mmCIF file of C-alpha atoms and ligand atoms in Angstrom:
data_model
loop_
_atom_site.group_PDB
_atom_site.id
_atom_site.type_symbol
_atom_site.label_atom_id
_atom_site.label_comp_id
_atom_site.label_asym_id
_atom_site.label_seq_id
_atom_site.Cartn_x
_atom_site.Cartn_y
_atom_site.Cartn_z
ATOM 1 C CA MET P 95 0.134 -0.211 0.223
ATOM 2 C CA ASN P 96 1.365 3.309 -0.487
ATOM 3 C CA LEU P 97 0.777 6.215 1.152
ATOM 4 C CA ARG P 98 -0.174 8.251 -1.139
ATOM 5 C CA ASP P 99 -3.133 7.387 -2.181
ATOM 6 C CA LEU P 100 -4.867 8.118 1.053
ATOM 7 C CA TYR P 101 -6.857 10.172 2.759
ATOM 8 C CA LEU P 102 -5.707 11.436 5.764
ATOM 9 C CA SER P 103 -8.595 9.470 7.372
ATOM 10 C CA GLU P 104 -8.000 6.503 6.508
ATOM 11 C CA ILE P 105 -3.839 7.111 7.162
ATOM 12 C CA GLU P 106 -4.916 7.076 10.885
ATOM 13 C CA ASP P 107 -7.185 4.208 9.882
ATOM 14 C CA GLU P 108 -4.272 2.575 9.864
ATOM 15 C CA LEU P 109 -1.881 3.541 12.320
ATOM 16 C CA LEU P 110 -5.129 2.631 14.119
ATOM 17 C CA LYS P 111 -5.162 -1.299 12.694
ATOM 18 C CA MET P 112 -0.926 -1.204 14.293
ATOM 19 C CA GLY P 113 -1.665 0.121 17.626
ATOM 20 C CA GLU P 114 -0.877 3.820 16.969
ATOM 21 C CA LYS P 115 -1.821 7.053 18.287
ATOM 22 C CA LYS P 116 -4.410 8.069 14.943
ATOM 23 C CA TYR P 117 -2.583 11.755 15.244
ATOM 24 C CA ARG P 118 0.175 10.795 14.279
ATOM 25 C CA ALA P 119 -1.701 10.214 10.859
ATOM 26 C CA LYS P 120 -1.462 14.408 10.249
ATOM 27 C CA GLN P 121 2.115 14.471 10.704
ATOM 28 C CA ILE P 122 3.076 11.655 8.051
ATOM 29 C CA PHE P 123 -0.396 13.443 5.974
ATOM 30 C CA ALA P 124 2.020 16.993 6.034
ATOM 31 C CA TRP P 125 4.899 15.383 5.433
ATOM 32 C CA LEU P 126 3.503 12.909 2.226
ATOM 33 C CA TYR P 127 2.968 16.689 1.026
ATOM 34 C CA ARG P 128 5.908 18.365 1.459
ATOM 35 C CA GLY P 129 7.140 16.388 -0.462
ATOM 36 C CA VAL P 130 10.305 13.949 1.184
ATOM 37 C CA THR P 131 11.150 10.812 -0.246
ATOM 38 C CA SER P 132 12.097 8.259 2.757
ATOM 39 C CA PHE P 133 10.772 8.038 6.026
ATOM 40 C CA GLU P 134 13.633 9.101 7.703
ATOM 41 C CA GLU P 135 12.304 12.747 6.847
ATOM 42 C CA MET P 136 9.779 12.826 8.355
ATOM 43 C CA THR P 137 11.883 14.210 12.089
ATOM 44 C CA ASP P 138 9.136 13.617 14.323
ATOM 45 C CA LEU P 139 7.517 10.435 13.993
ATOM 46 C CA PRO P 140 9.280 7.539 16.817
ATOM 47 C CA LYS P 141 12.687 5.655 14.961
ATOM 48 C CA ASP P 142 9.699 2.731 16.074
ATOM 49 C CA LEU P 143 7.347 4.430 13.852
ATOM 50 C CA ILE P 144 9.228 4.798 11.647
ATOM 51 C CA GLU P 145 10.764 1.450 10.745
ATOM 52 C CA LYS P 146 7.252 0.183 11.306
ATOM 53 C CA LEU P 147 6.159 2.181 8.424
ATOM 54 C CA LYS P 148 8.952 1.489 6.089
ATOM 55 C CA ALA P 149 8.367 -2.577 6.786
ATOM 56 C CA ASN P 150 4.329 -2.005 5.943
ATOM 57 C CA TYR P 151 4.347 1.201 3.401
ATOM 58 C CA GLU P 152 5.521 2.196 -0.036
ATOM 59 C CA LEU P 153 5.957 5.993 -0.376
ATOM 60 C CA ASN P 154 8.127 6.864 -3.755
ATOM 61 C CA CYS P 155 5.496 6.097 -6.470
ATOM 62 C CA THR P 156 7.010 8.228 -9.167
ATOM 63 C CA LYS P 157 10.886 8.881 -10.568
ATOM 64 C CA ILE P 158 11.674 11.819 -13.041
ATOM 65 C CA ALA P 159 13.720 9.672 -15.770
ATOM 66 C CA LYS P 160 13.988 12.676 -18.254
ATOM 67 C CA PHE P 161 12.801 16.511 -19.129
ATOM 68 C CA GLN P 162 13.498 18.853 -21.900
ATOM 69 C CA LYS P 163 13.338 22.482 -21.686
ATOM 70 C CA SER P 164 11.872 24.024 -24.845
ATOM 71 C CA LYS P 165 13.007 27.799 -25.647
ATOM 72 C CA ASP P 166 9.561 29.177 -24.680
ATOM 73 C CA GLY P 167 10.953 27.963 -20.440
ATOM 74 C CA THR P 168 7.664 25.309 -21.079
ATOM 75 C CA ILE P 169 9.882 22.002 -19.366
ATOM 76 C CA LYS P 170 8.351 18.406 -20.833
ATOM 77 C CA TYR P 171 9.021 15.764 -17.944
ATOM 78 C CA LEU P 172 9.749 11.627 -18.668
ATOM 79 C CA ILE P 173 8.483 10.218 -15.072
ATOM 80 C CA GLU P 174 8.903 6.566 -14.529
ATOM 81 C CA LEU P 175 6.640 4.996 -12.352
ATOM 82 C CA ASN P 176 7.906 1.954 -9.568
ATOM 83 C CA ASP P 177 6.205 -1.165 -12.394
ATOM 84 C CA GLY P 178 8.261 0.043 -14.802
ATOM 85 C CA ASN P 179 6.605 1.795 -17.705
ATOM 86 C CA ALA P 180 6.236 5.651 -17.979
ATOM 87 C CA ILE P 181 4.551 8.551 -18.720
ATOM 88 C CA GLU P 182 4.561 12.452 -19.652
ATOM 89 C CA SER P 183 3.714 15.544 -17.577
ATOM 90 C CA VAL P 184 4.214 19.685 -18.297
ATOM 91 C CA LEU P 185 5.635 22.459 -16.355
ATOM 92 C CA MET P 186 4.136 25.950 -18.132
ATOM 93 C CA LYS P 187 4.980 29.102 -16.829
ATOM 94 C CA TYR P 188 2.232 31.550 -17.211
ATOM 95 C CA LYS P 189 2.725 34.899 -15.886
ATOM 96 C CA TYR P 190 -0.270 34.383 -13.480
ATOM 97 C CA GLY P 191 1.422 31.354 -12.411
ATOM 98 C CA ASN P 192 2.995 28.365 -12.791
ATOM 99 C CA THR P 193 0.201 24.894 -14.530
ATOM 100 C CA ALA P 194 1.131 21.471 -14.498
ATOM 101 C CA CYS P 195 -0.221 19.189 -16.973
ATOM 102 C CA LEU P 196 -0.556 16.175 -15.345
ATOM 103 C CA SER P 197 -1.801 12.560 -16.953
ATOM 104 C CA ASN P 198 -4.018 9.739 -15.155
ATOM 105 C CA GLN P 199 -3.620 6.786 -17.897
ATOM 106 C CA ILE P 200 0.026 5.210 -18.716
ATOM 107 C CA GLY P 201 -2.452 5.214 -22.534
ATOM 108 C CA CYS P 202 -5.810 6.402 -23.851
ATOM 109 C CA LYS P 203 -8.844 4.117 -24.846
ATOM 110 C CA MET P 204 -10.367 6.904 -26.249
ATOM 111 C CA GLY P 205 -8.765 6.865 -29.809
ATOM 112 C CA CYS P 206 -8.824 10.199 -31.121
ATOM 113 C CA ASN P 207 -7.215 10.294 -34.861
ATOM 114 C CA PHE P 208 -4.960 13.904 -34.245
ATOM 115 C CA CYS P 209 -3.808 12.633 -30.554
ATOM 116 C CA ALA P 210 -0.463 10.548 -30.224
ATOM 117 C CA SER P 211 -1.627 9.296 -26.245
ATOM 118 C CA ALA P 212 -3.478 7.752 -28.591
ATOM 119 C CA GLY P 213 -1.542 6.119 -31.114
ATOM 120 C CA ILE P 214 0.289 4.375 -27.819
ATOM 121 C CA GLY P 215 -2.231 2.010 -26.683
ATOM 122 C CA PHE P 216 -3.666 1.909 -22.722
ATOM 123 C CA VAL P 217 -2.349 0.075 -20.299
ATOM 124 C CA ARG P 218 -3.787 1.042 -17.360
ATOM 125 C CA ASN P 219 -5.081 3.632 -14.864
ATOM 126 C CA LEU P 220 -2.782 6.013 -12.688
ATOM 127 C CA THR P 221 -2.988 5.043 -8.520
ATOM 128 C CA PRO P 222 -4.190 8.533 -6.672
ATOM 129 C CA GLY P 223 -0.528 8.934 -5.711
ATOM 130 C CA GLU P 224 0.695 8.697 -8.722
ATOM 131 C CA ILE P 225 -1.927 11.136 -10.402
ATOM 132 C CA ILE P 226 -0.155 13.763 -7.057
ATOM 133 C CA SER P 227 2.695 12.566 -7.387
ATOM 134 C CA GLN P 228 3.446 14.340 -10.518
ATOM 135 C CA ILE P 229 3.534 17.801 -9.668
ATOM 136 C CA LEU P 230 5.339 17.082 -6.203
ATOM 137 C CA GLU P 231 8.541 15.577 -8.467
ATOM 138 C CA ILE P 232 7.759 18.792 -11.064
ATOM 139 C CA GLU P 233 8.241 21.116 -7.918
ATOM 140 C CA ARG P 234 11.447 19.833 -6.192
ATOM 141 C CA HIS P 235 12.801 19.189 -9.559
ATOM 142 C CA SER P 236 12.116 23.005 -10.912
ATOM 143 C CA GLY P 237 12.309 24.513 -7.641
ATOM 144 C CA GLU P 238 8.838 26.824 -8.559
ATOM 145 C CA ARG P 239 5.640 26.587 -6.731
ATOM 146 C CA ILE P 240 2.041 24.852 -8.983
ATOM 147 C CA SER P 241 -0.744 27.714 -8.632
ATOM 148 C CA ASN P 242 -2.635 25.530 -11.641
ATOM 149 C CA ILE P 243 -3.768 21.873 -11.831
ATOM 150 C CA VAL P 244 -5.016 19.911 -15.380
ATOM 151 C CA PHE P 245 -5.667 17.335 -16.409
ATOM 152 C CA MET P 246 -5.415 17.361 -20.058
ATOM 153 C CA GLY P 247 -1.805 14.977 -20.722
ATOM 154 C CA ILE P 248 -2.221 11.516 -21.221
ATOM 155 C CA GLY P 249 -5.170 9.208 -21.431
ATOM 156 C CA GLU P 250 -9.069 10.439 -20.384
ATOM 157 C CA PRO P 251 -9.946 11.628 -17.134
ATOM 158 C CA LEU P 252 -13.768 10.760 -17.155
ATOM 159 C CA ASP P 253 -12.358 7.273 -17.836
ATOM 160 C CA ASN P 254 -10.459 6.259 -14.364
ATOM 161 C CA TYR P 255 -12.902 8.016 -12.577
ATOM 162 C CA ASP P 256 -12.920 7.651 -9.630
ATOM 163 C CA ASN P 257 -8.857 8.032 -9.134
ATOM 164 C CA VAL P 258 -9.119 11.489 -10.269
ATOM 165 C CA ILE P 259 -11.187 12.541 -7.415
ATOM 166 C CA LYS P 260 -9.587 11.610 -4.664
ATOM 167 C CA ALA P 261 -6.516 13.486 -6.458
ATOM 168 C CA ILE P 262 -8.469 15.532 -7.033
ATOM 169 C CA ARG P 263 -10.228 16.007 -2.914
ATOM 170 C CA LEU P 264 -5.720 15.631 -1.968
ATOM 171 C CA ILE P 265 -4.756 18.660 -4.398
ATOM 172 C CA ASN P 266 -7.336 20.234 -2.885
ATOM 173 C CA ASP P 267 -7.298 19.818 0.686
ATOM 174 C CA PRO P 268 -5.772 22.492 2.605
ATOM 175 C CA LYS P 269 -3.711 19.741 4.068
ATOM 176 C CA GLY P 270 -2.662 18.336 1.170
ATOM 177 C CA LEU P 271 -1.046 20.810 -1.455
ATOM 178 C CA ASN P 272 -3.698 23.266 -0.511
ATOM 179 C CA ILE P 273 -4.757 24.229 -4.064
ATOM 180 C CA GLY P 274 -8.454 25.184 -5.209
ATOM 181 C CA ALA P 275 -10.206 23.679 -7.162
ATOM 182 C CA ARG P 276 -11.104 27.053 -9.517
ATOM 183 C CA HIS P 277 -7.201 26.051 -10.043
ATOM 184 C CA ILE P 278 -7.465 23.120 -11.348
ATOM 185 C CA SER P 279 -9.224 21.927 -15.300
ATOM 186 C CA ILE P 280 -10.498 18.277 -16.412
ATOM 187 C CA SER P 281 -10.901 17.763 -20.035
ATOM 188 C CA THR P 282 -13.018 15.032 -21.538
ATOM 189 C CA CYS P 283 -13.782 14.280 -24.462
ATOM 190 C CA GLY P 284 -17.181 13.491 -23.855
ATOM 191 C CA LEU P 285 -18.247 10.229 -21.416
ATOM 192 C CA ILE P 286 -21.511 11.528 -20.907
ATOM 193 C CA PRO P 287 -22.679 9.504 -17.424
ATOM 194 C CA ASN P 288 -19.408 11.113 -16.160
ATOM 195 C CA ILE P 289 -20.230 13.974 -16.361
ATOM 196 C CA LYS P 290 -23.337 14.354 -14.951
ATOM 197 C CA ARG P 291 -21.442 12.473 -11.830
ATOM 198 C CA LEU P 292 -18.845 14.848 -11.188
ATOM 199 C CA ALA P 293 -22.110 17.574 -11.296
ATOM 200 C CA GLU P 294 -22.782 15.496 -8.138
ATOM 201 C CA GLU P 295 -19.367 16.036 -6.701
ATOM 202 C CA ASN P 296 -19.643 19.341 -5.156
ATOM 203 C CA ILE P 297 -16.567 20.666 -6.692
ATOM 204 C CA GLN P 298 -15.660 23.877 -8.253
ATOM 205 C CA CYS P 299 -13.159 22.957 -10.387
ATOM 206 C CA ASN P 300 -13.289 23.521 -14.118
ATOM 207 C CA LEU P 301 -14.665 21.000 -16.113
ATOM 208 C CA CYS P 302 -13.907 21.391 -20.125
ATOM 209 C CA ILE P 303 -14.592 19.552 -23.178
ATOM 210 C CA SER P 304 -13.266 18.273 -26.262
ATOM 211 C CA LEU P 305 -15.544 19.127 -28.843
ATOM 212 C CA HIS P 306 -13.308 20.097 -32.020
ATOM 213 C CA SER P 307 -16.516 20.380 -34.203
ATOM 214 C CA SER P 308 -20.678 21.006 -33.955
ATOM 215 C CA ARG P 309 -20.590 18.223 -36.723
ATOM 216 C CA ASP P 310 -21.758 14.713 -35.742
ATOM 217 C CA ASP P 311 -20.160 13.348 -38.963
ATOM 218 C CA VAL P 312 -16.630 15.552 -38.646
ATOM 219 C CA ARG P 313 -16.819 14.707 -34.884
ATOM 220 C CA THR P 314 -17.154 10.794 -35.131
ATOM 221 C CA SER P 315 -14.184 10.797 -38.258
ATOM 222 C CA MET P 316 -11.562 12.749 -35.579
ATOM 223 C CA MET P 317 -13.303 10.754 -32.215
ATOM 224 C CA PRO P 318 -15.198 7.316 -32.043
ATOM 225 C CA VAL P 319 -16.273 8.597 -28.798
ATOM 226 C CA ASN P 320 -18.849 10.824 -30.604
ATOM 227 C CA LYS P 321 -20.617 7.375 -31.974
ATOM 228 C CA LYS P 322 -21.837 6.313 -27.961
ATOM 229 C CA TYR P 323 -21.894 9.876 -26.674
ATOM 230 C CA PRO P 324 -23.758 12.132 -29.973
ATOM 231 C CA ILE P 325 -23.242 15.489 -29.875
ATOM 232 C CA SER P 326 -26.598 17.142 -29.091
ATOM 233 C CA GLU P 327 -26.672 14.482 -25.927
ATOM 234 C CA LEU P 328 -23.172 15.574 -24.913
ATOM 235 C CA ILE P 329 -24.670 19.336 -25.488
ATOM 236 C CA VAL P 330 -27.948 18.584 -23.256
ATOM 237 C CA ALA P 331 -25.362 17.091 -20.633
ATOM 238 C CA CYS P 332 -23.380 20.541 -20.812
ATOM 239 C CA LYS P 333 -26.545 22.142 -19.660
ATOM 240 C CA GLU P 334 -28.116 19.735 -17.167
ATOM 241 C CA TYR P 335 -24.371 20.253 -15.606
ATOM 242 C CA ILE P 336 -24.303 24.695 -15.610
ATOM 243 C CA GLU P 337 -27.617 24.372 -14.272
ATOM 244 C CA LYS P 338 -26.678 21.910 -11.024
ATOM 245 C CA THR P 339 -22.704 23.805 -11.422
ATOM 246 C CA ASN P 340 -23.602 27.663 -12.181
ATOM 247 C CA ARG P 341 -19.954 27.032 -13.016
ATOM 248 C CA ARG P 342 -18.823 28.045 -16.853
ATOM 249 C CA ILE P 343 -17.800 24.986 -18.448
ATOM 250 C CA THR P 344 -14.658 25.561 -21.424
ATOM 251 C CA PHE P 345 -15.509 23.856 -24.701
ATOM 252 C CA GLU P 346 -12.060 23.231 -26.852
ATOM 253 C CA TYR P 347 -11.713 23.034 -30.576
ATOM 254 C CA ALA P 348 -8.713 22.268 -32.100
ATOM 255 C CA LEU P 349 -8.512 23.956 -35.699
ATOM 256 C CA VAL P 350 -7.947 21.836 -38.489
ATOM 257 C CA ASP P 351 -7.043 22.954 -41.781
ATOM 258 C CA GLY P 352 -9.903 21.750 -45.261
ATOM 259 C CA VAL P 353 -11.758 19.846 -41.832
ATOM 260 C CA ASN P 354 -14.015 22.149 -38.841
ATOM 261 C CA ASP P 355 -11.835 25.823 -39.611
ATOM 262 C CA SER P 356 -14.692 27.310 -41.799
ATOM 263 C CA LEU P 357 -16.859 31.095 -41.226
ATOM 264 C CA ASP P 358 -19.656 28.698 -42.143
ATOM 265 C CA ASP P 359 -18.152 25.377 -38.964
ATOM 266 C CA ALA P 360 -17.869 28.410 -36.725
ATOM 267 C CA ASN P 361 -21.494 30.148 -37.279
ATOM 268 C CA HIS P 362 -23.027 26.045 -36.883
ATOM 269 C CA LEU P 363 -20.812 26.455 -33.804
ATOM 270 C CA ALA P 364 -22.229 29.781 -32.706
ATOM 271 C CA LYS P 365 -25.549 28.289 -33.248
ATOM 272 C CA LEU P 366 -24.971 25.201 -31.071
ATOM 273 C CA LEU P 367 -23.736 27.430 -27.846
ATOM 274 C CA ARG P 368 -26.121 29.944 -28.270
ATOM 275 C CA GLY P 369 -26.591 30.630 -24.410
ATOM 276 C CA MET P 370 -24.958 28.572 -22.539
ATOM 277 C CA LEU P 371 -22.687 29.980 -19.537
ATOM 278 C CA CYS P 372 -19.224 28.820 -22.079
ATOM 279 C CA HIS P 373 -16.204 30.160 -23.073
ATOM 280 C CA VAL P 374 -14.241 28.780 -26.393
ATOM 281 C CA ASN P 375 -11.168 27.265 -26.908
ATOM 282 C CA LEU P 376 -10.060 27.252 -30.530
ATOM 283 C CA ILE P 377 -6.249 25.280 -30.079
ATOM 284 C CA PRO P 378 -4.700 25.413 -33.382
ATOM 285 C CA VAL P 379 -4.046 21.452 -33.611
ATOM 286 C CA ASN P 380 -0.630 20.345 -33.459
ATOM 287 C CA LYS P 381 1.511 18.554 -35.677
ATOM 288 C CA ILE P 382 1.485 14.367 -34.260
ATOM 289 C CA LYS P 383 4.156 11.849 -35.757
ATOM 290 C CA ASP P 384 1.964 10.270 -38.729
ATOM 291 C CA GLY P 385 -0.494 12.621 -38.136
ATOM 292 C CA ILE P 386 -3.334 13.731 -41.417
ATOM 293 C CA TYR P 387 -3.829 17.071 -40.399
ATOM 294 C CA GLU P 388 -2.553 20.165 -41.135
ATOM 295 C CA LYS P 389 -3.116 23.085 -38.703
ATOM 296 C CA SER P 390 -5.380 26.260 -39.691
ATOM 297 C CA SER P 391 -3.493 28.946 -40.872
ATOM 298 C CA THR P 392 -3.408 32.426 -38.324
ATOM 299 C CA GLU P 393 -6.251 34.304 -40.847
ATOM 300 C CA LYS P 394 -8.400 31.593 -40.556
ATOM 301 C CA ILE P 395 -7.748 30.765 -36.740
ATOM 302 C CA LEU P 396 -7.568 34.912 -36.424
ATOM 303 C CA ALA P 397 -10.879 34.817 -38.530
ATOM 304 C CA PHE P 398 -12.715 31.930 -36.460
ATOM 305 C CA ARG P 399 -12.652 33.765 -33.478
ATOM 306 C CA ASP P 400 -12.897 37.024 -33.522
ATOM 307 C CA PHE P 401 -16.725 35.572 -35.838
ATOM 308 C CA LEU P 402 -17.685 33.965 -32.930
ATOM 309 C CA ASN P 403 -16.742 36.767 -30.033
ATOM 310 C CA ASP P 404 -19.295 38.850 -33.364
ATOM 311 C CA LYS P 405 -21.381 36.451 -31.682
ATOM 312 C CA GLY P 406 -21.567 36.702 -28.505
ATOM 313 C CA ILE P 407 -19.760 33.587 -27.617
ATOM 314 C CA VAL P 408 -16.378 33.971 -25.874
ATOM 315 C CA ALA P 409 -13.866 32.226 -27.771
ATOM 316 C CA THR P 410 -9.858 32.685 -27.104
ATOM 317 C CA VAL P 411 -6.948 31.291 -28.534
ATOM 318 C CA ARG P 412 -5.111 28.963 -26.809
ATOM 319 C CA ARG P 413 -1.061 29.589 -26.535
ATOM 320 C CA GLU P 414 1.106 26.943 -28.263
ATOM 321 C CA LEU P 415 3.446 25.994 -25.966
ATOM 322 C CA GLY P 416 6.387 23.514 -25.731
ATOM 323 C CA SER P 417 5.343 21.802 -29.708
ATOM 324 C CA ASP P 418 9.460 22.315 -30.074
ATOM 325 C CA ILE P 419 10.106 19.645 -27.585
ATOM 326 C CA ASP P 420 6.431 17.797 -28.419
ATOM 327 C CA ALA P 421 5.094 19.378 -25.601
ATOM 328 C CA ALA P 422 2.111 20.906 -26.508
ATOM 329 C CA CYS P 423 -1.535 19.578 -26.151
ATOM 330 C CA GLY P 424 -1.949 15.520 -27.835
ATOM 331 C CA GLN P 425 1.434 15.253 -28.789
ATOM 332 C CA LEU P 426 2.171 13.323 -25.032
ATOM 333 C CA VAL P 427 3.164 9.430 -25.074
ATOM 334 C CA ARG P 428 4.471 7.083 -22.483
ATOM 335 C CA ASN P 429 7.837 5.361 -22.744
ATOM 336 C CA ASN P 430 8.704 1.496 -21.768
ATOM 337 C CA TYR P 431 11.840 0.697 -20.176
HETATM 338 N N1 SAH T 122 -8.622 13.505 -22.966
HETATM 339 C C1 SAH T 122 -8.999 14.197 -22.707
HETATM 340 C C2 SAH T 122 -8.039 15.795 -22.054
HETATM 341 C C3 SAH T 122 -6.660 15.392 -23.526
HETATM 342 S S1 SAH T 122 -5.356 16.589 -24.189
HETATM 343 C C4 SAH T 122 -9.951 15.050 -23.698
HETATM 344 O O1 SAH T 122 -9.575 13.780 -24.319
HETATM 345 O O2 SAH T 122 -10.203 15.520 -23.115
HETATM 346 C C5 SAH T 122 -6.070 18.361 -23.802
HETATM 347 C C6 SAH T 122 -6.434 19.488 -24.526
HETATM 348 O O3 SAH T 122 -5.551 18.483 -26.470
HETATM 349 C C7 SAH T 122 -7.637 17.520 -25.230
HETATM 350 O O4 SAH T 122 -8.989 19.547 -25.725
HETATM 351 C C8 SAH T 122 -7.710 16.996 -26.573
HETATM 352 O O5 SAH T 122 -8.847 17.310 -27.649
HETATM 353 C C9 SAH T 122 -6.510 18.222 -26.806
HETATM 354 N N2 SAH T 122 -5.538 17.589 -28.384
HETATM 355 C C10 SAH T 122 -4.856 16.488 -28.565
HETATM 356 N N3 SAH T 122 -4.276 16.206 -28.878
HETATM 357 C C11 SAH T 122 -4.413 17.434 -30.134
HETATM 358 C C12 SAH T 122 -3.815 18.542 -30.786
HETATM 359 N N4 SAH T 122 -2.835 16.803 -31.873
HETATM 360 N N5 SAH T 122 -3.613 19.527 -31.316
HETATM 361 C C13 SAH T 122 -4.614 20.199 -30.902
HETATM 362 N N6 SAH T 122 -5.020 19.927 -29.923
HETATM 363 C C14 SAH T 122 -5.076 18.527 -29.211
#
């Protein structure tokens, strides 16, 4: 059992099982989020407890194997897991703070044809500890504080629902990483049943929906998930989410030359989203190995954005960070050892 996978209350239960005092759990929990990598660093614990912990629990689950720095300051990390698998995580520096882009699965099942993570097959879900440790590794390595988290690395967060929610609650916990839910964004390809569950969780995080087209035939050609959860049903689920949570949804839209980037497409999208509490984030599609799509021209991207804004739909263009080191949206892969 890895202590990083546990809530404070669960660590308390473990201590009681060992015949230890419950309050020790608070001390251990605090050390976990100060980023210690050995039990010996928990200097306010008695020696015999440290020995017991060492004998019964794991403390570490991630290790930085490699990193690459982009000319824009973005850093991509190859992070090795205890079972020899690896994932990638990214540190992005913005004026308003540092953002960590986290992976939540080794590989992905969703099969979007513009995303490199889809091409690497699915191995397994990450545990809550493996998700959170990515933040601690990045902070330790870079010496920077992370203030924002995006679940936009490898994997589909709503396909690893329980572990992602647990990780978010631990990230959120004032005694954990103490990062407010409003600084956490979950991006999903649109798994409707779990969008409904998320609406009931009472977590104030940001929900981002990978839409990429307002037309079913085009969206299905890019994202197989659209066959199961078509646009009309997805939009109904989003409207329910907004009603329940009072939170604005972000629709992500990767602009692909000649596929979804005409003004007619913009008009169709504006009609679909009319009246919704939402924001459109346009992403110039990033090139992937053997990819079939090309980026739209800057003029087309700006025209698409302006068209939406004129129709009253707030739209912005996402900055392209880290594309020179394959760290941008859709470019993350896993490596085996
Ligand atoms: N599985 C989640 C997280 C994916 S990554 C999801 O589907 O939302 C975050 C965003 O990057 C998603 O909107 C995803 O569709 C987008 N993306 C993936 N590949 C991309 C590429 N090659 N260029 C631009 N955006 C891409």
